[in-house]
Amino acid sequence: METPPEPSEGEWDFYWCDVSWLRENFDHTYMDEHVRISHFRNHYELTRKNYMVKNLKRFRKQLEREAGKLEAAKCDFFPKTFEMPCEYHLFVEEFRKNPGITWIMKPVARSQGKGIFLFRRLKDIMDWRKGNAGKKLTSLEAQPARSTANPSGSHSSVALCNHRRHPSPGLFQLPQRLATTILLSVSVDVVLQDARSSDDQKEDIPVENYVAQRYIENPYLIGGRKFDLRVYVLVMSYIPLRAWLYRDGFARFSNTRFTLSSIDDQYVHLTNVAVQKTSPDYHPKKGCKWMLQRFRQYLASKHGPEAVETLFSDMDNIFIRSLQSVQKVIISDKHCFELYGYDILIDQDLKPWLLEVNASPSLTASSQEDYELKTCLLEDTLHVVDMEARLTGREKRVGGFDLMWNDGPVSREEGPPDLSGMGNFVTNTHLGCVNDRKKQLRQLFRSLQGQKKASS
């Protein structure tokens, strides 16, 4: 496959770039008013594990000063975490207060489960400081990744679209004023299988830092197996904060029944697909992924709809508070947007925990259902980015995306929300609910066309 030219080599309007290109080129690239690019320049404030925790801790302290402890407690959704090695002595102090519990070590700037290991003894940390720890789990890195055929039958590639020569009506149409070359790393017809498309393509750092995080020992289990949730949040602006929540997502299951008696077994504790697909008995059709609709229905049948509403409301709180924690430090550029992949773990008390936020959520499909989800996600992202300037800016739903924050909470009800008592206020989020996106898009664009005709 021929590598497409860099956007600096020609005119372009939209670039779905990886973060390494962003780091090397953003500050040296002139962009016209209409140009859009798929990352904020310092996205790592939220997507690198140590920075995310640092910003959340700072935000929690700010809330405690300004609004009190009850408000600050709404940020207690991430496990106790220490940056290593700079907070090693603080970690040791905490470790000795709670002997016997399990901790997890994660490299701050790697993904797909690489370099992660669990431990219960300080000796393991001493080994890590000498560069010897984690060998049992990092042996995974030496194994070649299994190739996964695209369910559509198309080959993996980076798509270079020239609107004037190769229009792509299935994806989106640009008006003639934007009829220039568009560089994409993804399209509705092509799902990346390249290593660069994996979660969290974060910058390399000279010395690899880790975070030591208290391991959640009581995860909610389904069929005896651990899982986490992948949820998609699209941020179009930080100043003001404007964020959309996608209705679809999935639960990623481990391939082995959960136990704390074996903390060295990666297939028990790490739910990453990149890890699980190397399991000897892995099969993508055996239930390693559930769509969020199925997960929500399962919980409702077990715990009732009220408990499920509370859980999903708590997850909404995670999305908003985490974005607010970096709102003042992210460089909010009008050319930038970001599609985040949130990883959420549920414990036995139905409390959601934020594990990490990915800047480059994987777009590789592991099944036909997964392929359909991700291609629809990408298409709807492009509709919200709205290169064609078709939207009015007042929409609260576009395809599978629901506007959950627009410089303040967004209500499901029509008209401006009454926030005086917040008594009847219901957030405009529908995570895990029916996603009739095709019907909604037809109605939306038919309505917009009618408005244009009436105004002309």
CSV table of N, CA and C in Angstrom, one decimal, residues 358-454:
chain,number,residue,atom,x,y,z
A,358,ASN,N,-8.6,7.6,26.6
A,358,ASN,CA,-7.8,7.4,25.4
A,358,ASN,C,-8.0,8.5,24.3
A,359,ALA,N,-6.8,9.0,23.9
A,359,ALA,CA,-6.9,10.0,22.8
A,359,ALA,C,-7.1,9.4,21.4
A,360,SER,N,-6.7,8.2,21.2
A,360,SER,CA,-6.9,7.5,19.9
A,360,SER,C,-7.5,6.2,20.2
A,361,PRO,N,-8.8,6.2,20.5
A,361,PRO,CA,-9.5,4.9,20.7
A,361,PRO,C,-9.4,4.0,19.5
A,362,SER,N,-9.2,2.7,19.8
A,362,SER,CA,-9.0,1.8,18.7
A,362,SER,C,-10.2,1.8,17.7
A,363,LEU,N,-9.9,1.8,16.4
A,363,LEU,CA,-10.9,1.8,15.4
A,363,LEU,C,-10.9,0.4,14.7
A,364,THR,N,-10.1,-0.5,15.2
A,364,THR,CA,-10.1,-1.8,14.6
A,364,THR,C,-11.3,-2.7,15.1
A,365,ALA,N,-11.9,-3.3,14.1
A,365,ALA,CA,-13.1,-4.1,14.4
A,365,ALA,C,-12.8,-5.5,14.7
A,366,SER,N,-13.4,-6.1,15.8
A,366,SER,CA,-13.1,-7.5,16.1
A,366,SER,C,-14.3,-8.4,15.8
A,367,SER,N,-15.4,-7.8,15.3
A,367,SER,CA,-16.6,-8.5,14.8
A,367,SER,C,-17.4,-7.6,13.9
A,368,GLN,N,-18.4,-8.2,13.3
A,368,GLN,CA,-19.3,-7.4,12.4
A,368,GLN,C,-20.0,-6.3,13.2
A,369,GLU,N,-20.5,-6.7,14.4
A,369,GLU,CA,-21.2,-5.7,15.2
A,369,GLU,C,-20.3,-4.6,15.6
A,370,ASP,N,-19.0,-4.9,16.0
A,370,ASP,CA,-18.1,-3.9,16.3
A,370,ASP,C,-17.7,-3.0,15.1
A,371,TYR,N,-17.6,-3.6,14.0
A,371,TYR,CA,-17.4,-2.8,12.7
A,371,TYR,C,-18.5,-1.8,12.5
A,372,GLU,N,-19.7,-2.3,12.6
A,372,GLU,CA,-20.9,-1.4,12.4
A,372,GLU,C,-20.9,-0.2,13.4
A,373,LEU,N,-20.6,-0.6,14.6
A,373,LEU,CA,-20.6,0.5,15.7
A,373,LEU,C,-19.5,1.6,15.3
A,374,LYS,N,-18.3,1.1,15.0
A,374,LYS,CA,-17.2,2.1,14.8
A,374,LYS,C,-17.4,2.9,13.5
A,375,THR,N,-17.9,2.3,12.4
A,375,THR,CA,-18.1,3.1,11.2
A,375,THR,C,-19.2,4.1,11.4
A,376,CYS,N,-20.3,3.7,12.1
A,376,CYS,CA,-21.4,4.7,12.4
A,376,CYS,C,-20.8,5.8,13.4
A,377,LEU,N,-20.0,5.4,14.3
A,377,LEU,CA,-19.4,6.4,15.2
A,377,LEU,C,-18.6,7.4,14.4
A,378,LEU,N,-17.8,7.0,13.5
A,378,LEU,CA,-17.0,7.9,12.7
A,378,LEU,C,-17.8,8.8,11.8
A,379,GLU,N,-18.9,8.2,11.2
A,379,GLU,CA,-19.8,9.0,10.3
A,379,GLU,C,-20.5,10.0,11.1
A,380,ASP,N,-20.9,9.7,12.3
A,380,ASP,CA,-21.6,10.7,13.2
A,380,ASP,C,-20.7,11.7,13.7
A,381,THR,N,-19.4,11.3,14.0
A,381,THR,CA,-18.4,12.3,14.4
A,381,THR,C,-18.3,13.4,13.3
A,382,LEU,N,-18.2,12.9,12.0
A,382,LEU,CA,-18.1,13.9,10.9
A,382,LEU,C,-19.3,14.8,10.8
A,383,HIS,N,-20.5,14.2,11.1
A,383,HIS,CA,-21.7,15.0,11.0
A,383,HIS,C,-21.6,16.1,12.1
A,384,VAL,N,-21.1,15.8,13.3
A,384,VAL,CA,-21.1,16.8,14.3
A,384,VAL,C,-20.0,17.9,14.0
A,385,VAL,N,-18.8,17.4,13.5
A,385,VAL,CA,-17.8,18.3,13.1
A,385,VAL,C,-18.3,19.3,12.1
A,386,ASP,N,-19.1,18.8,11.2
A,386,ASP,CA,-19.9,19.6,10.2
A,386,ASP,C,-19.1,20.5,9.3
A,387,MET,N,-18.2,19.8,8.5
A,387,MET,CA,-17.4,20.6,7.6
A,387,MET,C,-18.3,21.3,6.5
A,388,GLU,N,-19.5,20.8,6.3
A,388,GLU,CA,-20.3,21.4,5.3
A,388,GLU,C,-21.1,22.6,5.8
A,389,ALA,N,-21.0,22.9,7.1
A,389,ALA,CA,-21.8,24.0,7.8
A,389,ALA,C,-23.3,23.8,7.5
A,390,ARG,N,-23.8,22.6,7.7
A,390,ARG,CA,-25.2,22.4,7.5
A,390,ARG,C,-26.0,22.6,8.8
A,391,LEU,N,-25.4,22.4,10.0
A,391,LEU,CA,-26.1,22.5,11.2
A,391,LEU,C,-26.3,23.9,11.7
A,392,THR,N,-27.3,24.1,12.5
A,392,THR,CA,-27.6,25.4,13.0
A,392,THR,C,-26.8,25.8,14.3
A,393,GLY,N,-26.3,24.8,15.0
A,393,GLY,CA,-25.6,25.0,16.2
A,393,GLY,C,-26.6,24.9,17.4
A,394,ARG,N,-27.8,24.7,17.2
A,394,ARG,CA,-28.8,24.5,18.3
A,394,ARG,C,-29.2,23.0,18.5
A,395,GLU,N,-28.7,22.1,17.7
A,395,GLU,CA,-29.0,20.7,17.8
A,395,GLU,C,-28.6,20.1,19.1
A,396,LYS,N,-29.5,19.3,19.6
A,396,LYS,CA,-29.1,18.5,20.9
A,396,LYS,C,-28.9,17.1,20.6
A,397,ARG,N,-29.2,16.7,19.3
A,397,ARG,CA,-28.8,15.3,18.9
A,397,ARG,C,-28.4,15.3,17.4
A,398,VAL,N,-27.4,14.6,17.1
A,398,VAL,CA,-26.9,14.4,15.7
A,398,VAL,C,-26.5,13.0,15.6
A,399,GLY,N,-27.4,12.2,14.9
A,399,GLY,CA,-27.1,10.8,14.7
A,399,GLY,C,-27.1,10.1,16.1
A,400,GLY,N,-26.0,9.4,16.4
A,400,GLY,CA,-25.9,8.7,17.7
A,400,GLY,C,-25.3,9.6,18.8
A,401,PHE,N,-25.0,10.8,18.6
A,401,PHE,CA,-24.5,11.7,19.6
A,401,PHE,C,-25.6,12.6,20.2
A,402,ASP,N,-25.5,12.7,21.5
A,402,ASP,CA,-26.4,13.6,22.3
A,402,ASP,C,-25.5,14.6,23.0
A,403,LEU,N,-25.9,15.9,22.8
A,403,LEU,CA,-25.2,17.0,23.4
A,403,LEU,C,-25.5,17.0,24.9
A,404,MET,N,-24.4,16.7,25.7
A,404,MET,CA,-24.6,16.6,27.2
A,404,MET,C,-24.1,17.8,27.9
A,405,TRP,N,-23.3,18.6,27.3
A,405,TRP,CA,-22.8,19.8,28.0
A,405,TRP,C,-22.5,20.9,27.0
A,406,ASN,N,-23.1,22.1,27.2
A,406,ASN,CA,-22.9,23.2,26.3
A,406,ASN,C,-22.7,24.5,27.1
A,407,ASP,N,-21.5,24.6,27.7
A,407,ASP,CA,-21.2,25.7,28.7
A,407,ASP,C,-22.2,25.6,29.9
A,408,GLY,N,-22.6,24.4,30.1
A,408,GLY,CA,-23.6,24.1,31.2
A,408,GLY,C,-24.3,22.8,30.9
A,409,PRO,N,-25.1,22.2,31.8
A,409,PRO,CA,-25.8,21.0,31.5
A,409,PRO,C,-26.9,21.2,30.5
A,410,VAL,N,-27.1,20.2,29.7
A,410,VAL,CA,-28.1,20.3,28.7
A,410,VAL,C,-29.3,19.4,29.1
A,411,SER,N,-30.5,19.9,29.0
A,411,SER,CA,-31.7,19.2,29.4
A,411,SER,C,-32.3,18.4,28.3
A,412,ARG,N,-33.0,17.3,28.6
A,412,ARG,CA,-33.7,16.5,27.6
A,412,ARG,C,-34.9,17.3,27.1
A,413,GLU,N,-35.4,18.2,27.9
A,413,GLU,CA,-36.6,18.9,27.5
A,413,GLU,C,-36.3,20.0,26.5
A,414,GLU,N,-37.2,20.4,25.7
A,414,GLU,CA,-37.0,21.5,24.8
A,414,GLU,C,-37.0,22.8,25.5
A,415,GLY,N,-36.4,23.8,24.9
A,415,GLY,CA,-36.3,25.1,25.5
A,415,GLY,C,-35.2,25.2,26.6
A,416,PRO,N,-35.0,26.4,27.1
A,416,PRO,CA,-33.9,26.6,28.0
A,416,PRO,C,-34.2,25.9,29.4
A,417,PRO,N,-33.3,25.2,30.0
A,417,PRO,CA,-33.6,24.5,31.2
A,417,PRO,C,-33.7,25.5,32.4
A,418,ASP,N,-34.6,25.1,33.3
A,418,ASP,CA,-34.7,25.8,34.6
A,418,ASP,C,-33.8,25.2,35.6
A,419,LEU,N,-32.7,25.8,35.9
A,419,LEU,CA,-31.7,25.3,36.8
A,419,LEU,C,-31.8,25.8,38.2
A,420,SER,N,-32.8,26.5,38.5
A,420,SER,CA,-33.0,27.2,39.8
A,420,SER,C,-33.0,26.1,40.9
A,421,GLY,N,-33.8,25.1,40.7
A,421,GLY,CA,-33.8,24.1,41.8
A,421,GLY,C,-33.3,22.8,41.3
A,422,MET,N,-33.1,22.6,40.0
A,422,MET,CA,-32.7,21.4,39.4
A,422,MET,C,-33.6,20.2,39.7
A,423,GLY,N,-34.8,20.5,40.1
A,423,GLY,CA,-35.7,19.5,40.6
A,423,GLY,C,-36.1,18.5,39.5
A,424,ASN,N,-36.6,19.0,38.4
A,424,ASN,CA,-37.1,18.2,37.3
A,424,ASN,C,-36.1,18.1,36.1
A,425,PHE,N,-34.8,18.5,36.4
A,425,PHE,CA,-33.8,18.5,35.3
A,425,PHE,C,-33.3,17.1,35.1
A,426,VAL,N,-33.4,16.7,33.8
A,426,VAL,CA,-32.8,15.4,33.4
A,426,VAL,C,-31.8,15.7,32.3
A,427,THR,N,-30.6,15.2,32.5
A,427,THR,CA,-29.5,15.4,31.6
A,427,THR,C,-29.8,14.8,30.2
A,428,ASN,N,-29.4,15.4,29.2
A,428,ASN,CA,-29.6,14.9,27.8
A,428,ASN,C,-28.6,13.9,27.4
A,429,THR,N,-28.6,12.8,28.1
A,429,THR,CA,-27.7,11.6,27.8
A,429,THR,C,-28.6,10.4,27.7
A,430,HIS,N,-28.2,9.5,26.7
A,430,HIS,CA,-28.9,8.3,26.5
A,430,HIS,C,-28.0,7.1,26.2
A,431,LEU,N,-27.0,7.0,27.1
A,431,LEU,CA,-25.9,6.0,26.9
A,431,LEU,C,-26.6,4.6,27.1
A,432,GLY,N,-26.4,3.7,26.1
A,432,GLY,CA,-26.9,2.4,26.2
A,432,GLY,C,-28.4,2.3,25.8
A,433,CYS,N,-29.0,3.4,25.3
A,433,CYS,CA,-30.4,3.4,24.9
A,433,CYS,C,-30.4,3.1,23.4
A,434,VAL,N,-31.7,3.0,22.9
A,434,VAL,CA,-31.9,2.7,21.5
A,434,VAL,C,-31.2,3.8,20.6
A,435,ASN,N,-30.5,3.4,19.6
A,435,ASN,CA,-29.8,4.4,18.8
A,435,ASN,C,-30.4,4.3,17.4
A,436,ASP,N,-31.5,5.0,17.1
A,436,ASP,CA,-32.1,5.0,15.8
A,436,ASP,C,-31.5,6.2,15.0
A,437,ARG,N,-30.2,6.1,14.8
A,437,ARG,CA,-29.5,7.2,14.2
A,437,ARG,C,-29.8,7.5,12.8
A,438,LYS,N,-30.1,6.5,12.0
A,438,LYS,CA,-30.4,6.7,10.6
A,438,LYS,C,-31.7,7.5,10.5
A,439,LYS,N,-32.7,7.1,11.2
A,439,LYS,CA,-34.0,7.8,11.2
A,439,LYS,C,-33.8,9.3,11.7
A,440,GLN,N,-33.1,9.5,12.7
A,440,GLN,CA,-32.8,10.8,13.3
A,440,GLN,C,-32.1,11.7,12.3
A,441,LEU,N,-31.1,11.1,11.6
A,441,LEU,CA,-30.4,11.9,10.6
A,441,LEU,C,-31.2,12.3,9.4
A,442,ARG,N,-32.1,11.4,9.0
A,442,ARG,CA,-33.0,11.7,7.9
A,442,ARG,C,-33.9,12.9,8.3
A,443,GLN,N,-34.5,12.8,9.5
A,443,GLN,CA,-35.4,13.9,9.9
A,443,GLN,C,-34.6,15.2,10.1
A,444,LEU,N,-33.4,15.1,10.7
A,444,LEU,CA,-32.6,16.3,10.9
A,444,LEU,C,-32.3,17.0,9.7
A,445,PHE,N,-31.8,16.3,8.7
A,445,PHE,CA,-31.3,17.0,7.4
A,445,PHE,C,-32.5,17.4,6.6
A,446,ARG,N,-33.6,16.7,6.7
A,446,ARG,CA,-34.8,17.1,6.0
A,446,ARG,C,-35.4,18.4,6.5
A,447,SER,N,-35.3,18.5,7.9
A,447,SER,CA,-35.7,19.7,8.6
A,447,SER,C,-34.8,20.9,8.2
A,448,LEU,N,-33.5,20.7,8.2
A,448,LEU,CA,-32.6,21.7,7.8
A,448,LEU,C,-32.8,22.2,6.4
A,449,GLN,N,-33.0,21.3,5.5
A,449,GLN,CA,-33.3,21.7,4.1
A,449,GLN,C,-34.6,22.5,4.0
A,450,GLY,N,-35.6,22.1,4.8
A,450,GLY,CA,-36.8,22.9,4.8
A,450,GLY,C,-36.6,24.3,5.3
A,451,GLN,N,-35.8,24.5,6.3
A,451,GLN,CA,-35.5,25.8,6.9
A,451,GLN,C,-34.8,26.6,5.9
A,452,LYS,N,-33.8,26.0,5.1
A,452,LYS,CA,-33.1,26.8,4.1
A,452,LYS,C,-34.0,27.3,3.0
A,453,LYS,N,-34.9,26.4,2.6
A,453,LYS,CA,-35.8,26.8,1.5
A,453,LYS,C,-36.7,27.9,2.0
A,454,ALA,N,-37.2,27.8,3.2
A,454,ALA,CA,-38.1,28.9,3.7
A,454,ALA,C,-37.4,30.2,3.9
